[in-house]
Amino acid sequence: MLRVSKKFFSSTASRLDTLVFLESSGSKITPASLSTVTAASQIGKPVTAVITSKDASEEASKVSGVSKVLVASGSQYSHSLAEELAPLFKDIINAQGFTHLVTPASAVGKSVLPRVGALLDVQPVSDVIKVVSDNTFVRPIYAGNALATVKSNDSVILASVRASAFAPATVDASSVPVEEFSATTPSENRTEFVSESLITSERPELGSASRVVSGGRGLKNKETFEALIEPLASKLNAAVGASRAAVDSGFCDNSLQVGQTGKIVAPELYVAIGVSGAIQHLAGMKDSKTIVAINKDPDAPIFNIADIGLVADLNEAVPELTEKL
Ligand SMILES: Cc1cc2nc3c(=O)[nH]c(=O)nc-3n(C[C@H](O)[C@H](O)[C@H](O)COP(=O)(O)OP(=O)(O)OC[C@H]3O[C@@H](n4cnc5c(N)ncnc54)[C@H](O)[C@@H]3O)c2cc1C
């Protein structure tokens, strides 16, 4: 009996292009998705974008590096449930023959990609920070203390991209074709969106802000955190971040946590106030362009990576800095 493996079927010569999932908020494509397009373009193949909101199709069609946009706008996709998106992506890959699916390493990307991997029987490559070739990628391991170069021999390569490692693609290209895509796999409706509770803020989004002011346990309490970190962040038009110790002590919401188990950021300016510089915190911010640290302990490890360090009591230094700015 002739046995043909599944991989043989899925690696046909017609598979040529890279599929990129663009997340959107209203009609705007998220900055992390624009960085993902940059990474996907470096794979060296034409890039097709898939979006799940019609409102974002105009902006998606102008993202430089994108040659076509697919819109899958069923109501089941409106809350980006991984249980709905995974079969959709599988359908698109099978119907249109893509070699790669690239998503941001966002909460949605991290949730959906392993499910697509299971459906296609391939192994995703997560948190890519460098594209070496169409099948070889660099990703951090051990909380960023080592870099692994990973080669995938899978017929369809799934990758999530760390947005902080790639500049966002610009949105100034002439419009490319936009097509509707209807999934053939019916929704199983086993997961239902109930509600979401979002912290709204006028500040830039932490994951993509160009300036971040972070507070640590040295702030001592929520009141001091708010009295010192917030005004400085306002002066700098910066996002607010925090160490895990600050979050665990209730100084601020856990969506502000920077580090191995929080957000990964790489802003132009990162100001760390009362943060010791534990490796788990550094894993989330050490790629920042300019790091400023204020700490009363001259031996604090944060000074090992700071470009500008101020050994001072934050209760005096921060109000003075804010006032002078
Ligand atoms: C599996 C795991 C995952 C983790 N993930 C993360 C993560 O994602 N993010 C993260 O941040 N941590 C993470 N941690 C925790 C991490 O190990 C540290 O405990 C944490 O980062 C410490 O936070 P901190 O620097 O605010 O507090 P501390 O280490 O207590 O440092 C406080 C600093 O404030 C300074 N200070 C105190 N008073 C003043 C003052 N008046 N003026 C100036 N400076 C002052 C002190 O000198 C000290 O350096 C993780 C740990 C584990 C085990």
Short mmCIF file of C-alpha atoms and ligand atoms in Angstrom, two decimals:
data_model
loop_
_atom_site.label_atom_id
_atom_site.label_comp_id
_atom_site.label_asym_id
_atom_site.label_seq_id
_atom_site.Cartn_x
_atom_site.Cartn_y
_atom_site.Cartn_z
CA MET A 1 0.00 0.00 0.00
CA LEU A 2 1.27 3.45 -0.89
CA ARG A 3 1.57 5.70 2.17
CA VAL A 4 1.79 9.43 1.65
CA SER A 5 2.61 11.59 4.62
CA LYS A 6 0.60 14.66 5.51
CA LYS A 7 3.71 16.82 5.24
CA PHE A 8 4.12 15.80 1.59
CA PHE A 9 0.67 17.12 0.77
CA SER A 10 1.22 20.38 2.59
CA SER A 11 4.58 21.26 1.00
CA THR A 12 3.58 21.80 -2.61
CA ALA A 13 5.53 24.10 -4.91
CA SER A 14 2.59 26.54 -5.13
CA ARG A 15 3.16 27.61 -1.52
CA LEU A 16 4.98 30.87 -1.96
CA ASP A 17 3.78 33.71 0.18
CA THR A 18 3.90 34.82 3.78
CA LEU A 19 0.65 35.43 5.65
CA VAL A 20 0.75 38.07 8.41
CA PHE A 21 -1.99 38.54 10.99
CA LEU A 22 -2.63 42.24 11.61
CA GLU A 23 -4.35 43.04 14.89
CA SER A 24 -6.41 46.20 14.93
CA SER A 25 -8.11 48.51 17.35
CA GLY A 26 -11.06 50.13 15.59
CA SER A 27 -9.75 51.25 12.21
CA LYS A 28 -6.10 51.36 13.36
CA ILE A 29 -3.58 48.58 12.89
CA THR A 30 -1.63 48.05 16.13
CA PRO A 31 2.01 49.21 16.18
CA ALA A 32 3.11 45.65 17.07
CA SER A 33 1.42 44.36 13.90
CA LEU A 34 3.28 46.94 11.81
CA SER A 35 6.57 45.67 13.28
CA THR A 36 5.44 42.15 12.42
CA VAL A 37 5.08 43.18 8.75
CA THR A 38 8.69 44.39 8.80
CA ALA A 39 9.83 41.00 10.14
CA ALA A 40 7.65 39.12 7.64
CA SER A 41 9.06 41.16 4.73
CA GLN A 42 12.56 40.02 5.74
CA ILE A 43 11.55 36.42 5.00
CA GLY A 44 11.86 37.52 1.38
CA LYS A 45 8.48 36.53 -0.03
CA PRO A 46 5.38 38.53 -0.93
CA VAL A 47 3.39 39.38 2.18
CA THR A 48 -0.39 38.96 2.40
CA ALA A 49 -2.06 40.48 5.45
CA VAL A 50 -5.15 39.01 7.10
CA ILE A 51 -7.40 41.21 9.24
CA THR A 52 -10.65 40.50 11.03
CA SER A 53 -12.09 44.01 10.96
CA LYS A 54 -13.44 45.66 7.80
CA ASP A 55 -12.86 49.03 9.45
CA ALA A 56 -9.11 48.44 9.40
CA SER A 57 -8.96 47.36 5.75
CA GLU A 58 -8.17 50.82 4.39
CA GLU A 59 -5.17 51.26 6.67
CA ALA A 60 -4.07 47.64 6.13
CA SER A 61 -4.06 48.15 2.37
CA LYS A 62 -1.54 51.00 2.72
CA VAL A 63 1.01 49.24 4.92
CA SER A 64 4.30 49.21 3.05
CA GLY A 65 5.51 45.70 2.29
CA VAL A 66 1.99 44.23 2.08
CA SER A 67 0.93 43.09 -1.40
CA LYS A 68 -2.62 41.90 -0.65
CA VAL A 69 -5.13 42.09 2.22
CA LEU A 70 -7.61 39.38 3.17
CA VAL A 71 -10.58 40.39 5.32
CA ALA A 72 -12.31 37.71 7.40
CA SER A 73 -14.92 39.80 9.12
CA GLY A 74 -17.38 37.34 10.69
CA SER A 75 -18.70 38.36 14.10
CA GLN A 76 -17.03 35.28 15.63
CA TYR A 77 -13.63 36.96 15.05
CA SER A 78 -14.45 40.34 16.57
CA HIS A 79 -12.89 39.57 19.96
CA SER A 80 -9.85 37.72 18.58
CA LEU A 81 -10.67 34.45 20.35
CA ALA A 82 -7.88 32.02 19.57
CA GLU A 83 -10.44 29.18 19.31
CA GLU A 84 -12.02 30.98 16.32
CA LEU A 85 -8.88 32.40 14.73
CA ALA A 86 -6.89 29.15 14.65
CA PRO A 87 -9.25 27.27 12.26
CA LEU A 88 -9.56 30.43 10.17
CA PHE A 89 -5.79 30.65 9.69
CA LYS A 90 -5.64 26.94 8.91
CA ASP A 91 -8.32 27.40 6.24
CA ILE A 92 -6.48 30.35 4.67
CA ILE A 93 -3.15 28.51 4.64
CA ASN A 94 -4.72 25.44 3.05
CA ALA A 95 -6.88 27.35 0.57
CA GLN A 96 -4.31 29.84 -0.63
CA GLY A 97 -1.04 28.02 -0.05
CA PHE A 98 1.11 30.02 2.32
CA THR A 99 4.55 28.92 3.48
CA HIS A 100 4.59 31.14 6.55
CA LEU A 101 2.17 32.57 9.10
CA VAL A 102 3.62 35.40 11.17
CA THR A 103 1.82 37.03 14.12
CA PRO A 104 2.87 39.57 16.74
CA ALA A 105 4.04 37.91 19.99
CA SER A 106 1.06 39.60 21.63
CA ALA A 107 -1.45 37.95 23.95
CA VAL A 108 -3.53 37.00 20.89
CA GLY A 109 -0.54 35.82 18.85
CA LYS A 110 0.81 33.74 21.74
CA SER A 111 -2.58 32.13 22.22
CA VAL A 112 -3.46 31.42 18.61
CA LEU A 113 -0.16 30.21 17.15
CA PRO A 114 0.20 26.96 19.16
CA ARG A 115 -3.38 26.06 18.17
CA VAL A 116 -2.59 26.57 14.48
CA GLY A 117 0.55 24.48 15.06
CA ALA A 118 -1.57 21.67 16.47
CA LEU A 119 -4.04 21.86 13.58
CA LEU A 120 -1.26 21.75 10.96
CA ASP A 121 1.02 19.40 12.92
CA VAL A 122 3.93 21.85 12.85
CA GLN A 123 6.08 23.46 15.56
CA PRO A 124 5.77 27.27 15.96
CA VAL A 125 8.84 29.42 16.54
CA SER A 126 7.99 32.02 19.18
CA ASP A 127 9.39 35.46 20.09
CA VAL A 128 11.51 35.92 16.97
CA ILE A 129 13.92 38.87 17.29
CA LYS A 130 15.85 38.35 14.03
CA VAL A 131 15.07 36.78 10.67
CA VAL A 132 18.19 35.02 9.37
CA SER A 133 16.58 33.35 6.34
CA ASP A 134 13.18 32.01 5.28
CA ASN A 135 13.48 29.12 7.74
CA THR A 136 16.01 30.30 10.33
CA PHE A 137 15.27 32.72 13.14
CA VAL A 138 16.90 34.04 16.32
CA ARG A 139 14.89 33.96 19.56
CA PRO A 140 15.81 34.65 23.19
CA ILE A 141 15.90 31.83 25.73
CA TYR A 142 16.57 31.72 29.50
CA ALA A 143 14.83 35.09 30.08
CA GLY A 144 16.92 36.72 27.37
CA ASN A 145 20.27 35.57 28.77
CA ALA A 146 21.04 33.51 25.65
CA LEU A 147 19.97 33.66 22.03
CA ALA A 148 19.01 30.52 20.14
CA THR A 149 19.23 30.31 16.34
CA VAL A 150 16.39 28.02 15.32
CA LYS A 151 15.93 26.34 11.95
CA SER A 152 12.51 24.97 11.07
CA ASN A 153 12.10 22.19 8.53
CA ASP A 154 8.30 22.28 8.75
CA SER A 155 6.32 22.63 5.55
CA VAL A 156 4.48 25.63 6.94
CA ILE A 157 6.48 27.87 9.26
CA LEU A 158 4.61 29.60 12.09
CA ALA A 159 6.41 32.43 13.86
CA SER A 160 5.51 35.04 16.45
CA VAL A 161 7.53 38.24 16.38
CA ARG A 162 8.74 40.37 19.26
CA ALA A 163 7.65 43.83 18.11
CA SER A 164 10.38 45.66 20.01
CA ALA A 165 13.03 44.05 17.77
CA PHE A 166 11.66 45.39 14.46
CA ALA A 167 10.82 48.93 13.33
CA PRO A 168 7.14 49.35 12.43
CA ALA A 169 6.28 49.31 8.72
CA THR A 170 5.05 52.67 7.48
CA VAL A 171 1.44 53.24 6.43
CA ASP A 172 2.05 55.34 3.33
CA ALA A 173 2.10 52.91 0.43
CA SER A 174 -0.43 53.03 -2.41
CA SER A 175 -3.43 50.80 -1.75
CA VAL A 176 -3.16 47.10 -2.57
CA PRO A 177 -6.12 44.78 -3.38
CA VAL A 178 -8.45 43.88 -0.51
CA GLU A 179 -10.35 40.55 -0.75
CA GLU A 180 -12.97 38.94 1.46
CA PHE A 181 -12.18 35.47 2.82
CA SER A 182 -14.85 33.10 4.09
CA ALA A 183 -13.71 30.21 6.25
CA THR A 184 -14.90 26.75 5.22
CA THR A 185 -14.45 25.19 8.67
CA PRO A 186 -17.63 25.99 10.62
CA SER A 187 -17.22 27.61 14.03
CA GLU A 188 -17.59 25.06 16.84
CA ASN A 189 -18.90 27.79 19.13
CA ARG A 190 -17.39 26.11 22.17
CA THR A 191 -15.94 29.34 23.51
CA GLU A 192 -18.03 32.43 23.93
CA PHE A 193 -16.92 35.99 24.52
CA VAL A 194 -18.64 37.28 27.67
CA SER A 195 -17.06 40.62 28.57
CA GLU A 196 -13.79 42.41 28.95
CA SER A 197 -12.60 44.94 31.46
CA LEU A 198 -9.94 47.25 30.09
CA ILE A 199 -7.85 49.86 31.86
CA THR A 200 -8.18 52.95 29.70
CA SER A 201 -5.42 55.50 29.69
CA GLU A 202 -4.52 58.65 27.78
CA ARG A 203 -0.91 57.54 27.88
CA PRO A 204 0.96 55.77 25.07
CA GLU A 205 0.57 51.98 25.05
CA LEU A 206 3.35 50.44 27.18
CA GLY A 207 4.40 47.78 24.64
CA SER A 208 5.05 50.29 21.86
CA ALA A 209 5.76 53.59 23.67
CA SER A 210 8.93 55.46 22.75
CA ARG A 211 9.40 56.55 26.38
CA VAL A 212 8.68 54.58 29.55
CA VAL A 213 8.94 55.62 33.20
CA SER A 214 8.98 52.58 35.48
CA GLY A 215 8.67 52.40 39.22
CA GLY A 216 9.84 49.67 41.57
CA ARG A 217 9.50 48.61 45.18
CA GLY A 218 11.65 51.59 46.19
CA LEU A 219 8.52 53.73 45.77
CA LYS A 220 7.25 52.04 48.98
CA ASN A 221 3.50 52.46 48.36
CA LYS A 222 0.75 53.20 45.82
CA GLU A 223 0.47 56.84 46.88
CA THR A 224 4.15 57.57 46.28
CA PHE A 225 4.07 55.61 43.02
CA GLU A 226 1.21 57.78 41.75
CA ALA A 227 2.64 61.02 43.17
CA LEU A 228 6.12 60.57 41.67
CA ILE A 229 5.87 58.30 38.61
CA GLU A 230 2.69 59.69 37.01
CA PRO A 231 3.78 63.40 36.86
CA LEU A 232 7.21 62.49 35.46
CA ALA A 233 5.59 60.24 32.84
CA SER A 234 3.20 63.07 31.93
CA LYS A 235 6.09 65.52 31.49
CA LEU A 236 7.86 63.07 29.18
CA ASN A 237 4.66 61.92 27.41
CA ALA A 238 5.75 58.43 28.48
CA ALA A 239 3.98 55.19 29.28
CA VAL A 240 4.10 54.02 32.90
CA GLY A 241 5.74 50.69 33.70
CA ALA A 242 6.56 48.83 36.89
CA SER A 243 8.59 46.01 38.35
CA ARG A 244 6.84 42.86 39.46
CA ALA A 245 7.55 43.76 43.09
CA ALA A 246 5.69 47.06 42.58
CA VAL A 247 2.77 45.26 40.93
CA ASP A 248 2.65 42.54 43.58
CA SER A 249 2.70 45.20 46.31
CA GLY A 250 -0.39 46.79 44.74
CA PHE A 251 1.26 50.05 43.62
CA CYS A 252 -0.29 49.74 40.15
CA ASP A 253 -2.17 47.47 37.76
CA ASN A 254 -0.44 44.27 36.64
CA SER A 255 -0.83 45.27 32.98
CA LEU A 256 2.06 47.68 33.66
CA GLN A 257 4.55 44.97 34.62
CA VAL A 258 7.75 44.97 32.59
CA GLY A 259 9.93 41.88 32.44
CA GLN A 260 10.14 38.18 31.82
CA THR A 261 6.56 37.61 32.93
CA GLY A 262 5.34 41.06 31.91
CA LYS A 263 5.67 43.26 28.84
CA ILE A 264 8.80 43.36 26.71
CA VAL A 265 9.66 46.95 25.82
CA ALA A 266 12.47 48.62 23.89
CA PRO A 267 11.71 52.36 23.97
CA GLU A 268 14.07 55.20 23.06
CA LEU A 269 14.11 56.15 26.77
CA TYR A 270 13.53 53.90 29.80
CA VAL A 271 13.62 55.55 33.23
CA ALA A 272 13.85 53.03 36.09
CA ILE A 273 13.06 54.52 39.49
CA GLY A 274 13.56 52.50 42.67
CA VAL A 275 14.09 49.36 40.57
CA SER A 276 17.00 47.12 41.58
CA GLY A 277 17.54 45.53 38.16
CA ALA A 278 16.80 41.84 38.76
CA ILE A 279 17.45 39.72 35.65
CA GLN A 280 13.73 39.05 35.27
CA HIS A 281 13.12 42.81 35.02
CA LEU A 282 16.09 43.35 32.69
CA ALA A 283 14.68 40.66 30.37
CA GLY A 284 11.84 43.06 29.59
CA MET A 285 13.72 46.33 29.06
CA LYS A 286 17.43 45.80 28.45
CA ASP A 287 17.10 46.55 24.72
CA SER A 288 15.91 50.10 25.47
CA LYS A 289 18.04 52.66 23.63
CA THR A 290 18.81 54.92 26.60
CA ILE A 291 18.36 53.65 30.16
CA VAL A 292 18.24 56.10 33.08
CA ALA A 293 18.26 54.70 36.62
CA ILE A 294 17.59 56.45 39.90
CA ASN A 295 18.45 54.36 42.95
CA LYS A 296 19.89 55.12 46.37
CA ASP A 297 22.06 51.99 46.33
CA PRO A 298 25.22 52.55 44.24
CA ASP A 299 25.64 48.77 43.93
CA ALA A 300 22.16 48.16 42.49
CA PRO A 301 22.51 45.92 39.37
CA ILE A 302 20.40 48.34 37.32
CA PHE A 303 23.48 50.59 37.15
CA ASN A 304 25.34 47.87 35.21
CA ILE A 305 23.13 48.46 32.19
CA ALA A 306 22.13 52.11 32.76
CA ASP A 307 23.47 54.73 30.35
CA ILE A 308 22.80 57.42 32.95
CA GLY A 309 22.71 56.57 36.64
CA LEU A 310 21.78 58.81 39.54
CA VAL A 311 22.56 57.60 43.05
CA ALA A 312 19.97 59.51 45.02
CA ASP A 313 16.87 59.25 47.18
CA LEU A 314 13.99 59.05 44.71
CA ASN A 315 11.76 61.10 47.04
CA GLU A 316 14.00 64.10 46.42
CA ALA A 317 15.39 63.43 42.95
CA VAL A 318 12.17 62.62 41.11
CA PRO A 319 10.14 65.72 42.09
CA GLU A 320 13.17 67.88 41.29
CA LEU A 321 13.62 66.20 37.89
CA THR A 322 9.92 66.57 37.10
CA GLU A 323 9.96 70.23 38.06
CA LYS A 324 13.06 70.98 35.99
CA LEU A 325 11.57 69.24 32.94
C1 LIG B 1 9.93 33.38 37.54
C2 LIG B 1 10.07 34.85 37.90
C3 LIG B 1 9.60 35.79 37.02
C4 LIG B 1 9.73 37.14 37.33
N1 LIG B 1 9.27 38.08 36.42
C5 LIG B 1 9.49 39.38 36.69
C6 LIG B 1 9.09 40.38 35.75
O1 LIG B 1 8.52 40.10 34.70
N2 LIG B 1 9.36 41.66 36.05
C7 LIG B 1 9.99 42.05 37.21
O2 LIG B 1 10.22 43.26 37.41
N3 LIG B 1 10.36 41.13 38.12
C8 LIG B 1 10.10 39.82 37.90
N4 LIG B 1 10.44 38.90 38.83
C9 LIG B 1 10.87 39.40 40.17
C10 LIG B 1 12.32 39.84 40.25
O3 LIG B 1 13.14 38.72 40.56
C11 LIG B 1 12.51 40.91 41.34
O4 LIG B 1 12.04 40.41 42.55
C12 LIG B 1 11.80 42.22 41.05
O5 LIG B 1 12.10 42.67 39.74
C13 LIG B 1 12.27 43.26 42.05
O6 LIG B 1 11.54 44.44 41.86
P1 LIG B 1 12.14 45.82 42.34
O7 LIG B 1 13.42 46.09 41.63
O8 LIG B 1 11.07 46.84 42.23
O9 LIG B 1 12.34 45.60 43.90
P2 LIG B 1 13.67 45.44 44.78
O10 LIG B 1 14.55 44.38 44.22
O11 LIG B 1 13.23 45.33 46.18
O12 LIG B 1 14.40 46.81 44.53
C14 LIG B 1 13.99 48.03 45.05
C15 LIG B 1 15.08 49.05 44.75
O13 LIG B 1 14.67 50.33 45.19
C16 LIG B 1 15.78 50.99 45.73
N5 LIG B 1 15.29 51.99 46.66
C17 LIG B 1 14.63 51.79 47.84
N6 LIG B 1 14.31 52.97 48.41
C18 LIG B 1 14.78 53.94 47.59
C19 LIG B 1 14.79 55.35 47.64
N7 LIG B 1 14.21 56.04 48.65
N8 LIG B 1 15.40 56.03 46.63
C20 LIG B 1 15.98 55.39 45.61
N9 LIG B 1 16.02 54.04 45.50
C21 LIG B 1 15.42 53.33 46.49
C22 LIG B 1 16.60 49.91 46.43
O14 LIG B 1 17.95 50.30 46.56
C23 LIG B 1 16.40 48.73 45.48
O15 LIG B 1 17.45 48.66 44.53
C24 LIG B 1 10.33 37.55 38.55
C25 LIG B 1 10.81 36.58 39.42
C26 LIG B 1 10.68 35.25 39.11
C27 LIG B 1 11.22 34.22 40.07
#
